[in-house]
Amino acid sequence: MNWNQFLAPVASGVTVALILAGLRSLWRRTRLPTGLSQRMTRRNYLAEMLVIAKNDQVDRLDALVPNLLPADGSKVLAKIQESWARINERRGVRVITRTEPVSLTAGAELLGAGIEVRVSRALTSDHLSYHVFSGADQHTVLNRRTGGKDRPERLDEISAAKVFRSHFDEVWTKAEPLESVLAAEVLAGSDDTWPHLADRIRELRTAYHLSPKAEDAVLRHLAFRHRAPVIFVTGLPGAGKSLVRRALAAELRRWRLQVDELSDYVYAFEDFLHSLMLLDDGRGTGYSAQFGGAFQVEREENLRPALHALGHRVWQNRRSSPITLVEFARADTIGALQVFGDEVLAASQIIHVRATDGIRADRLARRGEPPRLSVAGQSINLLVSDEHRLPSNAAHKLYSKDDFALLKAQKNLAGRVHLVDNDTDGTSHVDEQLTSFIETVVRPYRNLAA
């Protein structure tokens, strides 16, 4: 046999095998692997991510992306953002990124599309990124970017989604809303005069390419962090302070502000327990037990230690919680406010809740929810209610007169005392007045940015 006749078909077979191997390798590098991760070009990786994001069977997305990138003219990234916005209209999208300016810019683009973005200061560029797509179809896409190359992997099991979502929820709880991070940049430094703030807002708009919607979200955070980090909710018992506090907290949280709600009743109840148990530590002087888990005091001065404890907590919150809502009832509201100090009062707003004596009396007569006790091991937990009972003699003796007129007349509080009339049941009338209050706080900052 002629050797050429033998070698020709062998060479042809080898060539075909090489071509097939090359095609298989190329296919694998353009599809997300479902086994061990392998290198892919960024273009192919993003194309596959777009296919998943456009899947109508996906209705929820949680994404931890340390190296989040803005669209910046990229058609595929712009389409991914559009697909995420559609998912957000179903059950929601949550995104976590890091403090790198380019990632904040990308986050601001998503914020402008109505997507909630938080920033984790613990993330670095080396962290693994992942996207958890949920719905009728489940896809968890992991990616570690090393040496400029993506190494993605796709897991389609529900168990994998549960593991990564659990981790995501943990990081999400500790992360800070993007709006709050950007608002803090505006407030950085010692100069918080209006002209300086106006300059910083314009610089922020340019640096992060803020859309009008994203900018307005940042301005809301800026306004409350700068002008209303503490909001006092005052008024006589039965006026509806707790209703107003809860409604305001819900509205602020809807705008992704971090809110802590405080009431002096918890601290007063603690003093009452010290007295009741005869602990002999000087706390709870003048307290006496009443039916239904309630207490009363001989005079308002007995409640002053509880107010000081509340004031201390407010001071602690100034370092950790952007917005603190503080509810208390006192016959002498002005005197009680002095306990919190000039620095707190200078950067606070006051919402005074008012209702007629007859309506207050009727509400107090209906109140009577006792504290709830539970035992867990060696711990005894006690939960007090906003609807706790107030003895009738305390209502008449301690809280007989509303002092809103005196509060409004205080020159050092000018422009920062707001009245909420609450003479009817329900929340719609309260919501309208709180919307007006929020607009009053935010409007000056919108004018600065104009």
Tab-separated table of C-alpha atoms in Angstrom:
chain	number	residue	atom	x	y	z
A	1	MET	CA	0.000	0.000	0.000
A	2	ASN	CA	1.149	3.505	-0.794
A	3	TRP	CA	1.889	5.366	2.483
A	4	ASN	CA	0.255	8.480	1.071
A	5	GLN	CA	-2.996	6.566	0.645
A	6	PHE	CA	-2.832	5.513	4.311
A	7	LEU	CA	-1.894	8.892	5.774
A	8	ALA	CA	-4.532	10.927	3.933
A	9	PRO	CA	-7.608	9.549	5.765
A	10	VAL	CA	-5.751	9.550	9.097
A	11	ALA	CA	-4.846	13.213	8.682
A	12	SER	CA	-8.411	14.008	7.715
A	13	GLY	CA	-9.725	12.255	10.835
A	14	VAL	CA	-7.317	14.130	13.102
A	15	THR	CA	-8.328	17.413	11.506
A	16	VAL	CA	-12.023	16.711	12.086
A	17	ALA	CA	-11.341	15.760	15.719
A	18	LEU	CA	-9.390	18.963	16.282
A	19	ILE	CA	-12.153	21.058	14.741
A	20	LEU	CA	-14.796	19.367	16.908
A	21	ALA	CA	-12.676	19.851	20.029
A	22	GLY	CA	-12.226	23.509	19.160
A	23	LEU	CA	-15.949	23.985	18.631
A	24	ARG	CA	-16.743	22.295	21.960
A	25	SER	CA	-14.244	24.529	23.761
A	26	LEU	CA	-15.657	27.630	22.095
A	27	TRP	CA	-19.225	26.608	23.014
A	28	ARG	CA	-18.257	26.020	26.634
A	29	ARG	CA	-16.648	29.448	26.839
A	30	THR	CA	-19.753	31.162	25.548
A	31	ARG	CA	-22.185	29.325	27.874
A	32	LEU	CA	-22.394	29.510	31.643
A	33	PRO	CA	-21.041	26.200	32.972
A	34	THR	CA	-23.170	24.191	35.374
A	35	GLY	CA	-20.184	22.355	36.809
A	36	LEU	CA	-16.766	23.652	37.809
A	37	SER	CA	-16.078	27.261	36.881
A	38	GLN	CA	-14.072	28.071	33.790
A	39	ARG	CA	-12.832	31.218	32.113
A	40	MET	CA	-15.170	33.219	29.878
A	41	THR	CA	-14.846	36.495	28.083
A	42	ARG	CA	-16.735	39.329	29.751
A	43	ARG	CA	-18.793	39.815	26.597
A	44	ASN	CA	-20.063	36.233	26.642
A	45	TYR	CA	-20.614	36.317	30.406
A	46	LEU	CA	-22.769	39.450	30.189
A	47	ALA	CA	-24.677	38.051	27.216
A	48	GLU	CA	-25.609	34.960	29.220
A	49	MET	CA	-26.589	37.089	32.235
A	50	LEU	CA	-28.897	39.074	29.966
A	51	VAL	CA	-30.590	35.888	28.750
A	52	ILE	CA	-31.376	34.864	32.343
A	53	ALA	CA	-32.517	38.370	33.328
A	54	LYS	CA	-34.952	38.485	30.392
A	55	ASN	CA	-36.556	35.189	31.414
A	56	ASP	CA	-40.225	35.895	32.180
A	57	GLN	CA	-40.191	33.049	34.714
A	58	VAL	CA	-37.822	35.060	36.951
A	59	ASP	CA	-39.613	37.451	39.294
A	60	ARG	CA	-37.006	38.235	41.962
A	61	LEU	CA	-33.285	38.987	42.059
A	62	ASP	CA	-30.766	39.396	44.870
A	63	ALA	CA	-27.324	40.381	43.574
A	64	LEU	CA	-24.086	40.866	45.497
A	65	VAL	CA	-21.747	42.527	43.009
A	66	PRO	CA	-18.574	44.090	44.486
A	67	ASN	CA	-17.371	45.243	41.052
A	68	LEU	CA	-20.677	46.649	39.809
A	69	LEU	CA	-20.165	48.591	36.570
A	70	PRO	CA	-22.215	51.444	35.081
A	71	ALA	CA	-23.648	51.063	31.595
A	72	ASP	CA	-21.316	53.804	30.302
A	73	GLY	CA	-22.371	53.319	26.692
A	74	SER	CA	-22.492	49.512	26.863
A	75	LYS	CA	-25.648	48.307	25.126
A	76	VAL	CA	-25.641	44.938	26.868
A	77	LEU	CA	-25.241	46.497	30.348
A	78	ALA	CA	-28.033	48.948	29.566
A	79	LYS	CA	-30.270	46.040	28.530
A	80	ILE	CA	-29.385	44.147	31.718
A	81	GLN	CA	-30.401	47.192	33.781
A	82	GLU	CA	-33.693	47.394	31.863
A	83	SER	CA	-34.344	43.701	32.512
A	84	TRP	CA	-33.605	44.157	36.214
A	85	ALA	CA	-36.066	47.054	36.315
A	86	ARG	CA	-38.755	44.752	34.909
A	87	ILE	CA	-37.950	42.105	37.534
A	88	ASN	CA	-38.170	44.843	40.166
A	89	GLU	CA	-41.764	45.509	39.104
A	90	ARG	CA	-42.639	41.887	39.920
A	91	ARG	CA	-41.282	40.919	43.338
A	92	GLY	CA	-38.264	43.163	43.600
A	93	VAL	CA	-34.524	43.496	43.042
A	94	ARG	CA	-31.926	44.096	45.761
A	95	VAL	CA	-28.305	44.889	44.957
A	96	ILE	CA	-25.264	45.123	47.229
A	97	THR	CA	-22.015	46.691	46.056
A	98	ARG	CA	-18.937	48.343	47.583
A	99	THR	CA	-17.711	51.897	48.140
A	100	GLU	CA	-15.591	52.155	44.973
A	101	PRO	CA	-16.724	55.308	43.077
A	102	VAL	CA	-17.360	53.403	39.842
A	103	SER	CA	-19.569	50.941	41.746
A	104	LEU	CA	-21.445	53.799	43.414
A	105	THR	CA	-22.016	55.322	39.975
A	106	ALA	CA	-23.431	52.024	38.737
A	107	GLY	CA	-25.581	51.807	41.852
A	108	ALA	CA	-26.901	55.310	41.199
A	109	GLU	CA	-28.010	54.197	37.722
A	110	LEU	CA	-30.005	51.366	39.291
A	111	LEU	CA	-31.368	53.733	41.940
A	112	GLY	CA	-32.668	55.948	39.154
A	113	ALA	CA	-34.578	52.910	37.853
A	114	GLY	CA	-36.227	52.426	41.251
A	115	ILE	CA	-34.000	49.523	42.328
A	116	GLU	CA	-32.888	49.364	45.961
A	117	VAL	CA	-29.101	49.401	46.335
A	118	ARG	CA	-27.052	49.089	49.507
A	119	VAL	CA	-23.342	49.537	50.115
A	120	SER	CA	-21.220	47.184	52.205
A	121	ARG	CA	-17.965	48.650	53.464
A	122	ALA	CA	-16.670	45.123	54.101
A	123	LEU	CA	-16.603	44.156	50.414
A	124	THR	CA	-13.415	44.302	48.336
A	125	SER	CA	-12.713	43.784	44.646
A	126	ASP	CA	-11.629	40.194	45.374
A	127	HIS	CA	-14.967	39.109	46.811
A	128	LEU	CA	-17.033	36.510	44.989
A	129	SER	CA	-20.059	37.979	43.234
A	130	TYR	CA	-23.350	36.169	42.860
A	131	HIS	CA	-26.835	36.677	41.464
A	132	VAL	CA	-29.781	34.733	42.882
A	133	PHE	CA	-32.634	34.665	40.350
A	134	SER	CA	-35.912	33.290	41.751
A	135	GLY	CA	-39.351	32.435	40.464
A	136	ALA	CA	-40.717	29.508	38.499
A	137	ASP	CA	-37.104	29.125	37.337
A	138	GLN	CA	-34.230	29.188	39.855
A	139	HIS	CA	-30.714	30.228	38.836
A	140	THR	CA	-27.784	31.137	41.084
A	141	VAL	CA	-24.836	32.515	39.119
A	142	LEU	CA	-21.468	32.772	40.867
A	143	ASN	CA	-18.475	34.591	39.454
A	144	ARG	CA	-14.928	35.177	40.588
A	145	ARG	CA	-13.076	37.648	38.398
A	146	THR	CA	-9.317	37.030	38.399
A	147	GLY	CA	-6.665	38.273	36.036
A	148	GLY	CA	-9.223	40.237	34.067
A	149	LYS	CA	-11.162	37.049	33.280
A	150	ASP	CA	-14.562	35.901	34.522
A	151	ARG	CA	-14.899	32.431	36.019
A	152	PRO	CA	-18.656	31.928	36.342
A	153	GLU	CA	-20.694	28.951	37.437
A	154	ARG	CA	-24.447	28.405	37.380
A	155	LEU	CA	-26.328	26.418	40.017
A	156	ASP	CA	-29.980	25.648	39.322
A	157	GLU	CA	-30.900	23.929	42.596
A	158	ILE	CA	-33.264	25.574	45.094
A	159	SER	CA	-30.944	24.510	47.927
A	160	ALA	CA	-28.120	26.609	46.445
A	161	ALA	CA	-30.427	29.614	46.161
A	162	LYS	CA	-31.396	29.272	49.840
A	163	VAL	CA	-27.755	29.191	50.959
A	164	PHE	CA	-26.736	32.273	48.999
A	165	ARG	CA	-29.918	34.193	49.854
A	166	SER	CA	-29.270	33.552	53.546
A	167	HIS	CA	-25.785	35.031	53.160
A	168	PHE	CA	-27.204	37.906	51.128
A	169	ASP	CA	-29.759	38.748	53.842
A	170	GLU	CA	-26.999	38.835	56.452
A	171	VAL	CA	-24.859	41.243	54.408
A	172	TRP	CA	-27.935	43.298	53.437
A	173	THR	CA	-28.863	43.898	57.088
A	174	LYS	CA	-25.420	45.340	57.834
A	175	ALA	CA	-25.128	47.344	54.597
A	176	GLU	CA	-26.137	51.004	54.226
A	177	PRO	CA	-28.595	52.420	51.672
A	178	LEU	CA	-26.787	53.991	48.723
A	179	GLU	CA	-28.787	57.212	49.192
A	180	SER	CA	-27.487	57.481	52.744
A	181	VAL	CA	-23.875	56.898	51.661
A	182	LEU	CA	-24.090	59.658	49.050
A	183	ALA	CA	-25.867	62.019	51.472
A	184	ALA	CA	-23.029	61.463	53.949
A	185	GLU	CA	-20.560	62.544	51.249
A	186	VAL	CA	-22.406	65.852	50.943
A	187	LEU	CA	-22.243	66.348	54.717
A	188	ALA	CA	-18.563	65.368	55.013
A	189	GLY	CA	-16.434	68.076	56.583
A	190	SER	CA	-17.188	70.801	59.094
A	191	ASP	CA	-18.792	73.326	56.729
A	192	ASP	CA	-22.522	72.628	56.486
A	193	THR	CA	-23.625	76.105	55.436
A	194	TRP	CA	-26.241	76.370	52.685
A	195	PRO	CA	-23.832	77.654	49.966
A	196	HIS	CA	-21.388	74.838	50.705
A	197	LEU	CA	-24.161	72.239	50.622
A	198	ALA	CA	-25.361	73.600	47.274
A	199	ASP	CA	-21.846	73.215	45.829
A	200	ARG	CA	-21.511	69.694	47.204
A	201	ILE	CA	-24.880	68.641	45.747
A	202	ARG	CA	-23.819	69.855	42.296
A	203	GLU	CA	-20.472	68.059	42.612
A	204	LEU	CA	-22.227	64.855	43.643
A	205	ARG	CA	-24.635	65.088	40.709
A	206	THR	CA	-21.711	65.368	38.285
A	207	ALA	CA	-19.451	62.776	39.927
A	208	TYR	CA	-22.062	60.009	39.993
A	209	HIS	CA	-24.128	61.028	36.948
A	210	LEU	CA	-27.273	61.219	39.077
A	211	SER	CA	-30.587	61.095	37.260
A	212	PRO	CA	-33.357	63.370	38.610
A	213	LYS	CA	-34.991	60.397	40.361
A	214	ALA	CA	-31.737	59.249	41.974
A	215	GLU	CA	-30.866	62.797	43.017
A	216	ASP	CA	-34.249	63.309	44.667
A	217	ALA	CA	-33.787	60.086	46.648
A	218	VAL	CA	-30.401	61.337	47.886
A	219	LEU	CA	-31.865	64.747	48.767
A	220	ARG	CA	-34.496	63.140	51.001
A	221	HIS	CA	-31.775	61.378	52.961
A	222	LEU	CA	-29.672	64.527	53.048
A	223	ALA	CA	-32.563	66.637	54.350
A	224	PHE	CA	-33.421	64.355	57.254
A	225	ARG	CA	-29.809	63.609	58.191
A	226	HIS	CA	-28.984	67.321	58.213
A	227	ARG	CA	-32.186	68.984	59.401
A	228	ALA	CA	-34.115	66.273	61.259
A	229	PRO	CA	-31.863	63.510	62.639
A	230	VAL	CA	-34.070	63.599	65.752
A	231	ILE	CA	-37.842	64.042	65.563
A	232	PHE	CA	-39.763	64.452	68.816
A	233	VAL	CA	-43.399	63.341	68.890
A	234	THR	CA	-45.123	65.065	71.804
A	235	GLY	CA	-48.660	65.587	73.072
A	236	LEU	CA	-50.986	64.539	75.872
A	237	PRO	CA	-51.962	60.886	76.472
A	238	GLY	CA	-54.684	59.768	74.092
A	239	ALA	CA	-53.810	62.349	71.435
A	240	GLY	CA	-52.416	59.637	69.144
A	241	LYS	CA	-48.643	60.052	69.467
A	242	SER	CA	-47.896	56.366	68.896
A	243	LEU	CA	-50.091	56.321	65.794
A	244	VAL	CA	-48.227	59.311	64.377
A	245	ARG	CA	-44.814	57.895	65.306
A	246	ARG	CA	-45.529	54.557	63.631
A	247	ALA	CA	-46.998	56.188	60.510
A	248	LEU	CA	-44.010	58.529	60.156
A	249	ALA	CA	-41.544	55.674	60.672
A	250	ALA	CA	-43.290	53.617	57.985
A	251	GLU	CA	-43.170	56.495	55.492
A	252	LEU	CA	-39.489	57.235	56.153
A	253	ARG	CA	-38.604	53.560	55.803
A	254	ARG	CA	-40.479	53.499	52.512
A	255	TRP	CA	-37.892	56.036	51.349
A	256	ARG	CA	-35.182	53.667	52.689
A	257	LEU	CA	-34.197	55.831	55.638
A	258	GLN	CA	-32.934	53.906	58.656
A	259	VAL	CA	-35.214	54.751	61.581
A	260	ASP	CA	-35.152	53.939	65.294
A	261	GLU	CA	-38.350	54.454	67.322
A	262	LEU	CA	-38.027	55.300	71.022
A	263	SER	CA	-40.547	55.934	73.800
A	264	ASP	CA	-39.967	57.047	77.372
A	265	TYR	CA	-42.657	54.630	78.597
A	266	VAL	CA	-40.226	51.700	78.290
A	267	TYR	CA	-37.700	53.423	80.550
A	268	ALA	CA	-40.400	54.477	83.012
A	269	PHE	CA	-41.657	50.892	83.151
A	270	GLU	CA	-38.126	49.710	83.930
A	271	ASP	CA	-37.978	52.102	86.886
A	272	PHE	CA	-41.404	50.853	87.980
A	273	LEU	CA	-40.133	47.246	88.013
A	274	HIS	CA	-37.117	48.228	90.121
A	275	SER	CA	-39.484	49.781	92.651
A	276	LEU	CA	-41.932	46.868	92.546
A	277	MET	CA	-39.196	44.293	93.184
A	278	LEU	CA	-37.767	46.343	96.091
A	279	LEU	CA	-34.288	46.308	94.607
A	280	ASP	CA	-33.339	49.218	96.860
A	281	ASP	CA	-31.256	50.995	94.212
A	282	GLY	CA	-33.098	54.314	94.377
A	283	ARG	CA	-34.952	53.792	91.109
A	284	GLY	CA	-38.720	53.998	90.843
A	285	THR	CA	-39.344	56.425	93.682
A	286	GLY	CA	-42.987	57.512	93.735
A	287	TYR	CA	-44.240	54.644	91.536
A	288	SER	CA	-47.189	52.450	92.498
A	289	ALA	CA	-48.775	49.457	90.762
A	290	GLN	CA	-52.219	49.675	89.184
A	291	PHE	CA	-54.653	47.150	87.769
A	292	GLY	CA	-53.850	45.609	84.388
A	293	GLY	CA	-50.068	45.904	84.569
A	294	ALA	CA	-50.155	49.704	84.709
A	295	PHE	CA	-48.480	52.109	87.111
A	296	GLN	CA	-48.873	55.667	88.234
A	297	VAL	CA	-46.530	58.204	89.828
A	298	GLU	CA	-47.113	60.743	92.564
A	299	ARG	CA	-45.838	63.651	90.472
A	300	GLU	CA	-44.237	64.195	87.079
A	301	GLU	CA	-40.816	64.703	88.639
A	302	ASN	CA	-40.767	60.954	89.380
A	303	LEU	CA	-40.575	60.342	85.608
A	304	ARG	CA	-37.479	62.484	85.130
A	305	PRO	CA	-34.923	59.614	85.463
A	306	ALA	CA	-36.716	57.786	82.636
A	307	LEU	CA	-36.462	60.905	80.489
A	308	HIS	CA	-32.723	61.141	81.206
A	309	ALA	CA	-32.295	57.476	80.199
A	310	LEU	CA	-34.165	58.214	76.979
A	311	GLY	CA	-31.949	61.241	76.366
A	312	HIS	CA	-28.830	59.108	76.776
A	313	ARG	CA	-30.140	56.650	74.186
A	314	VAL	CA	-30.794	59.506	71.752
A	315	TRP	CA	-27.175	60.621	72.148
A	316	GLN	CA	-25.974	57.081	71.413
A	317	ASN	CA	-28.158	56.959	68.310
A	318	ARG	CA	-26.514	60.048	66.854
A	319	ARG	CA	-23.488	57.841	66.127
A	320	SER	CA	-25.353	54.850	64.720
A	321	SER	CA	-28.879	55.615	63.491
A	322	PRO	CA	-29.501	58.399	60.956
A	323	ILE	CA	-33.069	59.139	62.120
A	324	THR	CA	-34.463	58.766	65.653
A	325	LEU	CA	-38.147	59.227	66.504
A	326	VAL	CA	-38.671	60.085	70.178
A	327	GLU	CA	-42.132	59.856	71.733
A	328	PHE	CA	-43.033	61.142	75.179
A	329	ALA	CA	-45.875	62.832	77.064
A	330	ARG	CA	-45.260	65.557	79.634
A	331	ALA	CA	-47.361	68.336	81.089
A	332	ASP	CA	-44.286	70.575	80.739
A	333	THR	CA	-43.092	69.708	77.234
A	334	ILE	CA	-40.624	72.597	77.062
A	335	GLY	CA	-38.948	71.589	80.312
A	336	ALA	CA	-38.769	67.971	79.183
A	337	LEU	CA	-37.090	68.922	75.900
A	338	GLN	CA	-34.289	70.667	77.782
A	339	VAL	CA	-33.180	67.295	79.133
A	340	PHE	CA	-31.953	66.337	75.647
A	341	GLY	CA	-29.497	69.243	75.447
A	342	ASP	CA	-29.024	72.202	73.121
A	343	GLU	CA	-27.043	70.287	70.499
A	344	VAL	CA	-29.803	67.710	69.990
A	345	LEU	CA	-32.547	70.344	70.003
A	346	ALA	CA	-30.704	72.514	67.463
A	347	ALA	CA	-30.889	69.718	64.872
A	348	SER	CA	-34.360	68.401	65.638
A	349	GLN	CA	-37.966	68.754	64.553
A	350	ILE	CA	-40.993	68.537	66.846
A	351	ILE	CA	-44.354	67.073	65.876
A	352	HIS	CA	-47.003	67.910	68.468
A	353	VAL	CA	-50.115	65.735	68.296
A	354	ARG	CA	-53.364	67.246	69.524
A	355	ALA	CA	-56.927	66.020	70.080
A	356	THR	CA	-59.896	67.349	72.052
A	357	ASP	CA	-60.249	66.376	75.711
A	358	GLY	CA	-63.353	64.323	74.988
A	359	ILE	CA	-61.715	62.270	72.250
A	360	ARG	CA	-58.595	61.729	74.356
A	361	ALA	CA	-60.698	60.531	77.291
A	362	ASP	CA	-62.617	58.134	75.066
A	363	ARG	CA	-59.421	56.681	73.615
A	364	LEU	CA	-57.846	56.274	77.043
A	365	ALA	CA	-60.962	54.485	78.288
A	366	ARG	CA	-60.574	51.938	75.470
A	367	ARG	CA	-56.888	51.375	76.158
A	368	GLY	CA	-55.898	48.549	78.434
A	369	GLU	CA	-53.461	46.149	76.786
A	370	PRO	CA	-51.255	44.661	79.529
A	371	PRO	CA	-47.561	43.826	79.126
A	372	ARG	CA	-46.802	40.431	77.584
A	373	LEU	CA	-44.426	38.106	79.423
A	374	SER	CA	-42.463	35.187	78.011
A	375	VAL	CA	-39.777	32.903	79.410
A	376	ALA	CA	-36.766	31.694	77.419
A	377	GLY	CA	-34.322	29.651	79.486
A	378	GLN	CA	-33.063	31.902	82.260
A	379	SER	CA	-34.458	35.035	80.588
A	380	ILE	CA	-37.835	36.627	81.234
A	381	ASN	CA	-38.931	38.924	78.408
A	382	LEU	CA	-41.507	41.665	78.885
A	383	LEU	CA	-43.100	43.517	75.971
A	384	VAL	CA	-45.081	46.677	76.704
A	385	SER	CA	-47.725	47.986	74.320
A	386	ASP	CA	-48.402	51.453	72.934
A	387	GLU	CA	-52.001	50.737	73.990
A	388	HIS	CA	-51.072	50.324	77.664
A	389	ARG	CA	-53.525	51.348	80.350
A	390	LEU	CA	-53.226	54.817	81.898
A	391	PRO	CA	-54.977	55.310	85.266
A	392	SER	CA	-57.722	57.938	84.970
A	393	ASN	CA	-56.481	59.913	87.955
A	394	ALA	CA	-53.043	60.204	86.293
A	395	ALA	CA	-54.640	61.520	83.101
A	396	HIS	CA	-56.501	64.198	85.057
A	397	LYS	CA	-53.821	65.024	87.625
A	398	LEU	CA	-50.645	65.062	85.521
A	399	TYR	CA	-51.857	65.790	82.010
A	400	SER	CA	-54.686	68.258	82.315
A	401	LYS	CA	-53.622	70.945	79.819
A	402	ASP	CA	-52.089	70.942	76.331
A	403	ASP	CA	-49.125	73.327	76.035
A	404	PHE	CA	-48.786	73.573	72.242
A	405	ALA	CA	-49.196	77.381	72.302
A	406	LEU	CA	-46.213	77.738	74.653
A	407	LEU	CA	-44.183	75.311	72.559
A	408	LYS	CA	-44.935	77.206	69.355
A	409	ALA	CA	-43.901	80.491	70.970
A	410	GLN	CA	-40.354	79.318	71.765
A	411	LYS	CA	-37.961	81.390	69.643
A	412	ASN	CA	-35.223	78.746	69.689
A	413	LEU	CA	-37.692	76.307	68.087
A	414	ALA	CA	-39.020	78.690	65.435
A	415	GLY	CA	-39.954	76.907	62.220
A	416	ARG	CA	-39.406	73.473	63.728
A	417	VAL	CA	-42.676	72.858	65.609
A	418	HIS	CA	-45.375	71.128	63.570
A	419	LEU	CA	-48.955	70.426	64.634
A	420	VAL	CA	-50.857	67.243	63.774
A	421	ASP	CA	-54.562	67.384	64.610
A	422	ASN	CA	-55.898	63.917	65.340
A	423	ASP	CA	-59.566	64.277	66.220
A	424	THR	CA	-60.792	61.428	64.007
A	425	ASP	CA	-60.054	57.715	63.958
A	426	GLY	CA	-58.183	56.168	61.059
A	427	THR	CA	-54.895	57.174	59.465
A	428	SER	CA	-55.695	59.015	56.215
A	429	HIS	CA	-55.862	62.456	57.862
A	430	VAL	CA	-52.626	61.751	59.747
A	431	ASP	CA	-50.888	60.548	56.570
A	432	GLU	CA	-51.796	63.784	54.772
A	433	GLN	CA	-50.347	65.928	57.556
A	434	LEU	CA	-47.175	63.841	57.732
A	435	THR	CA	-46.733	64.113	53.959
A	436	SER	CA	-46.868	67.880	54.399
A	437	PHE	CA	-44.302	67.672	57.215
A	438	ILE	CA	-41.898	65.613	55.084
A	439	GLU	CA	-42.259	68.055	52.203
A	440	THR	CA	-41.477	70.942	54.575
A	441	VAL	CA	-38.238	69.237	55.611
A	442	VAL	CA	-37.101	68.260	52.095
A	443	ARG	CA	-38.190	71.293	50.037
A	444	PRO	CA	-35.237	73.596	50.980
A	445	TYR	CA	-32.757	70.968	49.768
A	446	ARG	CA	-34.559	70.547	46.464
A	447	ASN	CA	-34.352	74.311	46.048
A	448	LEU	CA	-30.608	74.154	46.755
A	449	ALA	CA	-30.152	71.581	44.003
A	450	ALA	CA	-32.172	73.520	41.430
